[in-house]
GROMACS .gro file of C-alpha atoms in nm:
model
  299
    1MET     CA    1  13.462   1.112  -3.267
    2LYS     CA    2  13.216   0.827  -3.239
    3ASN     CA    3  13.322   0.490  -3.373
    4ASN     CA    4  13.148   0.432  -3.708
    5ASN     CA    5  13.152   0.055  -3.674
    6TYR     CA    6  12.774   0.030  -3.717
    7LYS     CA    7  12.609  -0.304  -3.654
    8PHE     CA    8  12.433  -0.414  -3.969
    9ALA     CA    9  12.434  -0.794  -3.934
   10LEU     CA   10  12.087  -0.930  -4.006
   11LEU     CA   11  11.933  -1.132  -3.724
   12LEU     CA   12  11.591  -1.293  -3.707
   13ALA     CA   13  11.530  -1.234  -3.338
   14ALA     CA   14  11.394  -0.879  -3.353
   15VAL     CA   15  11.152  -0.942  -3.636
   16VAL     CA   16  11.021  -1.257  -3.465
   17THR     CA   17  10.956  -1.055  -3.150
   18VAL     CA   18  10.767  -0.782  -3.337
   19SER     CA   19  10.585  -1.006  -3.583
   20GLY     CA   20  10.477  -1.244  -3.311
   21LEU     CA   21  10.325  -0.951  -3.126
   22ALA     CA   22  10.150  -0.829  -3.439
   23GLY     CA   23  10.014  -1.175  -3.516
   24CYS     CA   24  10.175  -1.188  -3.860
   25GLY     CA   25  10.510  -1.160  -4.032
   26SER     CA   26  10.651  -0.848  -4.191
   27SER     CA   27  10.430  -0.766  -4.485
   28ASP     CA   28  10.722  -0.675  -4.709
   29GLY     CA   29  10.909  -0.998  -4.637
   30THR     CA   30  11.225  -0.827  -4.510
   31ALA     CA   31  11.441  -0.951  -4.226
   32SER     CA   32  11.547  -0.789  -3.901
   33SER     CA   33  11.892  -0.641  -3.847
   34SER     CA   34  12.123  -0.547  -3.561
   35ALA     CA   35  12.055  -0.687  -3.215
   36SER     CA   36  11.739  -0.808  -3.050
   37LYS     CA   37  11.524  -0.557  -2.868
   38GLU     CA   38  11.569  -0.753  -2.547
   39VAL     CA   39  11.924  -0.621  -2.523
   40SER     CA   40  11.810  -0.267  -2.596
   41GLU     CA   41  11.530  -0.294  -2.337
   42ASN     CA   42  11.777  -0.405  -2.071
   43GLN     CA   43  12.004  -0.117  -2.162
   44ALA     CA   44  11.717   0.131  -2.159
   45SER     CA   45  11.599   0.001  -1.820
   46SER     CA   46  11.946   0.043  -1.681
   47ASP     CA   47  11.967   0.397  -1.821
   48THR     CA   48  11.635   0.511  -1.679
   49THR     CA   49  11.691   0.362  -1.335
   50ALA     CA   50  12.060   0.440  -1.296
   51GLU     CA   51  12.185   0.746  -1.479
   52THR     CA   52  12.151   0.962  -1.787
   53PRO     CA   53  12.330   0.815  -2.089
   54THR     CA   54  12.673   0.962  -2.159
   55ALA     CA   55  12.948   0.922  -2.414
   56GLU     CA   56  13.120   0.689  -2.169
   57ASN     CA   57  12.801   0.494  -2.103
   58PRO     CA   58  12.588   0.537  -2.418
   59ARG     CA   59  12.235   0.409  -2.454
   60THR     CA   60  12.153   0.185  -2.751
   61ILE     CA   61  11.857   0.308  -2.959
   62LEU     CA   62  11.684   0.054  -3.185
   63ILE     CA   63  11.541   0.222  -3.496
   64SER     CA   64  11.326   0.068  -3.768
   65VAL     CA   65  11.423   0.155  -4.126
   66ASN     CA   66  11.339   0.031  -4.474
   67SER     CA   67  11.566  -0.215  -4.652
   68ASP     CA   68  11.425  -0.207  -5.005
   69SER     CA   69  11.341   0.154  -5.089
   70ASN     CA   70  11.618   0.287  -5.313
   71PRO     CA   71  11.728   0.569  -5.288
   72ASP     CA   72  11.559   0.637  -4.953
   73SER     CA   73  11.689   0.340  -4.754
   74TYR     CA   74  11.799  -0.001  -4.874
   75LEU     CA   75  12.052  -0.277  -4.822
   76GLY     CA   76  12.356  -0.247  -5.046
   77GLU     CA   77  12.547  -0.536  -5.197
   78ASP     CA   78  12.772  -0.538  -4.890
   79GLY     CA   79  12.469  -0.600  -4.666
   80GLU     CA   80  12.483  -0.258  -4.506
   81TYR     CA   81  12.208   0.003  -4.509
   82THR     CA   82  12.261   0.287  -4.751
   83GLY     CA   83  12.059   0.568  -4.903
   84PHE     CA   84  11.948   0.913  -4.790
   85GLU     CA   85  11.801   0.811  -4.454
   86PRO     CA   86  12.083   0.581  -4.332
   87GLU     CA   87  12.342   0.843  -4.421
   88MET     CA   88  12.139   1.105  -4.235
   89LEU     CA   89  12.115   0.873  -3.933
   90ARG     CA   90  12.490   0.827  -3.930
   91ALA     CA   91  12.535   1.204  -3.933
   92ILE     CA   92  12.287   1.240  -3.645
   93ASP     CA   93  12.461   0.962  -3.453
   94GLU     CA   94  12.795   1.138  -3.486
   95LEU     CA   95  12.645   1.443  -3.312
   96LEU     CA   96  12.495   1.241  -3.023
   97PRO     CA   97  12.780   1.059  -2.842
   98GLU     CA   98  12.549   0.950  -2.558
   99TYR     CA   99  12.347   0.732  -2.798
  100GLU     CA  100  12.436   0.444  -3.029
  101PHE     CA  101  12.194   0.368  -3.311
  102GLU     CA  102  12.113   0.015  -3.417
  103TYR     CA  103  11.872  -0.074  -3.697
  104THR     CA  104  11.597  -0.323  -3.766
  105THR     CA  105  11.389  -0.380  -4.077
  106ILE     CA  106  11.016  -0.432  -4.032
  107SER     CA  107  10.711  -0.325  -4.229
  108SER     CA  108  10.553   0.013  -4.166
  109THR     CA  109  10.249  -0.143  -4.002
  110ASP     CA  110  10.460  -0.353  -3.768
  111ALA     CA  111  10.685  -0.055  -3.693
  112LEU     CA  112  10.394   0.147  -3.555
  113LEU     CA  113  10.281  -0.144  -3.341
  114ALA     CA  114  10.638  -0.198  -3.222
  115LEU     CA  115  10.658   0.167  -3.118
  116GLU     CA  116  10.333   0.145  -2.923
  117THR     CA  117  10.454  -0.163  -2.737
  118ASP     CA  118  10.811  -0.042  -2.674
  119LYS     CA  119  10.972  -0.309  -2.892
  120ILE     CA  120  11.166  -0.038  -3.075
  121ASP     CA  121  11.266   0.312  -2.965
  122ALA     CA  122  11.224   0.502  -3.292
  123SER     CA  123  11.121   0.465  -3.654
  124LEU     CA  124  11.261   0.634  -3.964
  125GLN     CA  125  11.040   0.529  -4.255
  126ARG     CA  126  10.942   0.864  -4.409
  127TRP     CA  127  10.657   0.918  -4.165
  128GLU     CA  128  10.413   1.195  -4.243
  129GLU     CA  129  10.199   1.347  -3.972
  130ASN     CA  130   9.827   1.326  -3.912
  131GLU     CA  131   9.609   1.387  -3.607
  132GLU     CA  132   9.574   1.021  -3.515
  133ARG     CA  133   9.950   0.956  -3.527
  134ARG     CA  134  10.018   1.263  -3.318
  135LYS     CA  135   9.811   1.108  -3.038
  136LYS     CA  136  10.008   0.782  -3.035
  137TYR     CA  137  10.366   0.875  -3.121
  138LEU     CA  138  10.619   1.145  -3.050
  139PHE     CA  139  10.734   1.329  -3.363
  140THR     CA  140  11.053   1.524  -3.411
  141ASN     CA  141  10.979   1.895  -3.425
  142GLU     CA  142  11.222   1.914  -3.715
  143TYR     CA  143  11.124   1.760  -4.048
  144TYR     CA  144  11.405   1.624  -4.263
  145LEU     CA  145  11.248   1.571  -4.605
  146THR     CA  146  10.949   1.720  -4.784
  147TYR     CA  147  10.726   1.600  -5.064
  148ALA     CA  148  10.608   1.898  -5.270
  149GLN     CA  149  10.306   1.759  -5.448
  150ASN     CA  150  10.129   1.865  -5.764
  151LEU     CA  151   9.792   1.786  -5.908
  152THR     CA  152   9.861   1.489  -6.134
  153VAL     CA  153   9.661   1.356  -6.430
  154TYR     CA  154   9.706   1.083  -6.687
  155GLY     CA  155   9.809   1.185  -7.040
  156GLN     CA  156   9.897   1.517  -7.197
  157ASP     CA  157   9.545   1.576  -7.330
  158SER     CA  158   9.366   1.580  -6.996
  159GLU     CA  159   9.108   1.854  -6.952
  160ILE     CA  160   9.233   1.901  -6.595
  161GLN     CA  161   9.523   2.144  -6.579
  162SER     CA  162   9.465   2.300  -6.235
  163LEU     CA  163   9.243   2.271  -5.929
  164GLU     CA  164   9.004   2.515  -6.097
  165ASP     CA  165   8.929   2.253  -6.362
  166LEU     CA  166   8.798   1.999  -6.111
  167LYS     CA  167   8.425   1.940  -6.136
  168GLU     CA  168   8.157   1.781  -5.921
  169GLY     CA  169   8.229   1.409  -5.913
  170THR     CA  170   8.584   1.420  -6.054
  171LYS     CA  171   8.734   1.088  -5.949
  172VAL     CA  172   9.043   1.148  -5.738
  173TRP     CA  173   9.272   0.868  -5.626
  174VAL     CA  174   9.361   0.875  -5.255
  175LYS     CA  175   9.659   0.652  -5.178
  176ALA     CA  176   9.579   0.581  -4.813
  177ALA     CA  177   9.306   0.671  -4.568
  178GLY     CA  178   9.445   0.912  -4.313
  179GLY     CA  179   9.742   1.008  -4.531
  180SER     CA  180   9.846   1.358  -4.630
  181ASP     CA  181   9.663   1.342  -4.963
  182ASP     CA  182   9.346   1.219  -4.789
  183TYR     CA  183   9.363   1.517  -4.553
  184PHE     CA  184   9.416   1.756  -4.844
  185TRP     CA  185   9.117   1.627  -5.042
  186GLN     CA  186   8.891   1.607  -4.739
  187THR     CA  187   8.972   1.971  -4.672
  188TYR     CA  188   8.919   2.056  -5.039
  189ASN     CA  189   8.572   1.900  -5.036
  190ALA     CA  190   8.483   2.083  -4.715
  191GLU     CA  191   8.574   2.411  -4.885
  192HIS     CA  192   8.399   2.327  -5.215
  193GLN     CA  193   8.055   2.212  -5.109
  194ASP     CA  194   7.908   2.284  -5.452
  195ALA     CA  195   8.177   2.097  -5.648
  196GLN     CA  196   8.304   1.810  -5.439
  197VAL     CA  197   8.532   1.553  -5.596
  198GLU     CA  198   8.480   1.179  -5.549
  199LEU     CA  199   8.754   1.022  -5.339
  200VAL     CA  200   8.855   0.673  -5.454
  201TYR     CA  201   9.062   0.474  -5.204
  202ALA     CA  202   9.217   0.227  -5.449
  203THR     CA  203   9.481  -0.015  -5.323
  204GLY     CA  204   9.702  -0.270  -5.492
  205GLY     CA  205   9.978  -0.049  -5.628
  206TYR     CA  206  10.032   0.104  -5.969
  207SER     CA  207   9.966  -0.219  -6.154
  208VAL     CA  208   9.606  -0.174  -6.035
  209THR     CA  209   9.565   0.203  -6.048
  210ILE     CA  210   9.728   0.272  -6.387
  211PRO     CA  211   9.457   0.075  -6.575
  212MET     CA  212   9.197   0.264  -6.370
  213PHE     CA  213   9.342   0.593  -6.495
  214GLN     CA  214   9.353   0.460  -6.849
  215ASN     CA  215   8.985   0.363  -6.854
  216GLY     CA  216   8.860   0.673  -6.671
  217GLU     CA  217   8.785   0.519  -6.332
  218LEU     CA  218   9.041   0.763  -6.191
  219GLN     CA  219   9.108   1.113  -6.324
  220ALA     CA  220   9.347   1.290  -6.087
  221CYS     CA  221   9.564   1.254  -5.776
  222THR     CA  222   9.853   1.426  -5.604
  223MET     CA  223  10.211   1.318  -5.672
  224VAL     CA  224  10.568   1.429  -5.626
  225GLN     CA  225  10.742   1.506  -5.954
  226ARG     CA  226  11.033   1.272  -5.885
  227ASN     CA  227  10.786   0.989  -5.822
  228VAL     CA  228  10.603   1.068  -6.146
  229ASP     CA  229  10.928   1.034  -6.339
  230ARG     CA  230  11.018   0.708  -6.164
  231ILE     CA  231  10.674   0.552  -6.212
  232ASN     CA  232  10.659   0.648  -6.577
  233ASP     CA  233  11.002   0.493  -6.632
  234ASN     CA  234  10.917   0.175  -6.445
  235TYR     CA  235  10.567   0.116  -6.581
  236GLY     CA  236  10.568   0.295  -6.916
  237SER     CA  237  10.282   0.508  -6.782
  238GLU     CA  238  10.189   0.864  -6.879
  239PHE     CA  239  10.135   1.056  -6.556
  240VAL     CA  240  10.175   1.432  -6.588
  241THR     CA  241  10.191   1.694  -6.311
  242VAL     CA  242   9.994   2.011  -6.385
  243GLY     CA  243   9.971   2.358  -6.233
  244ASP     CA  244  10.156   2.487  -5.929
  245THR     CA  245  10.251   2.291  -5.620
  246ILE     CA  246   9.932   2.244  -5.421
  247MET     CA  247  10.062   2.088  -5.100
  248ALA     CA  248  10.372   1.967  -4.922
  249SER     CA  249  10.392   1.677  -4.682
  250ASP     CA  250  10.693   1.656  -4.454
  251CYS     CA  251  10.873   1.355  -4.311
  252TYR     CA  252  10.959   1.312  -3.943
  253ILE     CA  253  11.126   1.060  -3.715
  254LEU     CA  254  10.885   0.887  -3.473
  255PHE     CA  255  10.953   0.788  -3.111
  256ASN     CA  256  10.771   0.638  -2.817
  257LEU     CA  257  10.563   0.900  -2.636
  258ASP     CA  258  10.796   0.898  -2.333
  259GLU     CA  259  11.115   0.958  -2.533
  260THR     CA  260  11.113   1.339  -2.501
  261ALA     CA  261  11.480   1.369  -2.409
  262LEU     CA  262  11.589   1.154  -2.704
  263ARG     CA  263  11.358   1.341  -2.941
  264ASP     CA  264  11.492   1.676  -2.827
  265ARG     CA  265  11.852   1.569  -2.885
  266VAL     CA  266  11.768   1.439  -3.232
  267ASP     CA  267  11.598   1.771  -3.304
  268GLU     CA  268  11.918   1.951  -3.208
  269ALA     CA  269  12.118   1.732  -3.443
  270LEU     CA  270  11.872   1.781  -3.730
  271ARG     CA  271  11.888   2.159  -3.685
  272THR     CA  272  12.267   2.145  -3.695
  273LEU     CA  273  12.267   1.931  -4.011
  274ARG     CA  274  12.025   2.171  -4.177
  275GLU     CA  275  12.222   2.481  -4.080
  276GLU     CA  276  12.549   2.325  -4.196
  277GLY     CA  277  12.396   2.225  -4.528
  278THR     CA  278  12.443   1.852  -4.470
  279LEU     CA  279  12.075   1.768  -4.526
  280SER     CA  280  12.075   1.954  -4.857
  281GLU     CA  281  12.397   1.785  -4.967
  282LEU     CA  282  12.259   1.439  -4.889
  283SER     CA  283  11.935   1.513  -5.074
  284ILE     CA  284  12.121   1.630  -5.384
  285LYS     CA  285  12.346   1.324  -5.365
  286TRP     CA  286  12.060   1.073  -5.347
  287TYR     CA  287  11.771   1.249  -5.522
  288GLY     CA  288  11.943   1.489  -5.759
  289GLU     CA  289  11.779   1.794  -5.599
  290ASP     CA  290  11.731   1.953  -5.259
  291TYR     CA  291  11.404   1.819  -5.116
  292THR     CA  292  11.469   1.923  -4.756
  293VAL     CA  293  11.292   2.263  -4.757
  294ASP     CA  294  10.913   2.292  -4.730
  295GLU     CA  295  10.839   2.611  -4.924
  296PHE     CA  296  10.505   2.650  -4.747
  297LYS     CA  297  10.665   2.647  -4.401
  298GLU     CA  298  10.968   2.855  -4.488
  299GLN     CA  299  10.782   3.147  -4.648
   0.00000   0.00000   0.00000
């Protein structure tokens, strides 16, 4: 069995390398962990020019993860990564003796740039797919987590209780251009030419958008029920999901485009963890429910 002595010591070297390339520091202010990418690059170069990695001569894979997103992935009081994603990574690592995973914390924006420039080998930061990302990065074929989303309104007395209640000009909050909700609403408008909603790309977090819902500048959005509960608890807000699930967005691990062999092995491990029930067990442990099955894909 693989040695579970994972390297979690935080070092500044990796984040300096990535941030210097990006022209700015990590936007979330977190530090880098594990070893510098220079070591991993030397190892990777040796692997590709000499021989295929084996259990006796494993290749080190540098993966970017989040350090402040509880319960997804965060640093515990002992300074080690914990949460759903780190535990899943450990389980994957156990099944792949020819690889050793090391971790670094950088912002999502810097992680994508680091992937493009080969400063990291993979990224596990709840990445959802879109056409543009598919052109630049290699996705696992296997998803590991899904966000079943409902139409969400503000307050119990909203006139909107389903998609059928949306009218021409209904102001819908889109969290990020190019995201899964943006794609959903763009498709919705294309299919409802006579009753298109107005897409509002508001940024600044919930401290900005909650007042916009309260004063009518925003009227609806898509949200995951567990996020609705968390946001209402944290902000004293009154978001309510209505109607049936309208979409599901799945999460994948991202790799450099040339990492097909690594991606395929990770896919094998993810399939094994799903079949054995490990993914479901980890989801229930960290989220309280099983969020690893996309009901739209598994029908």
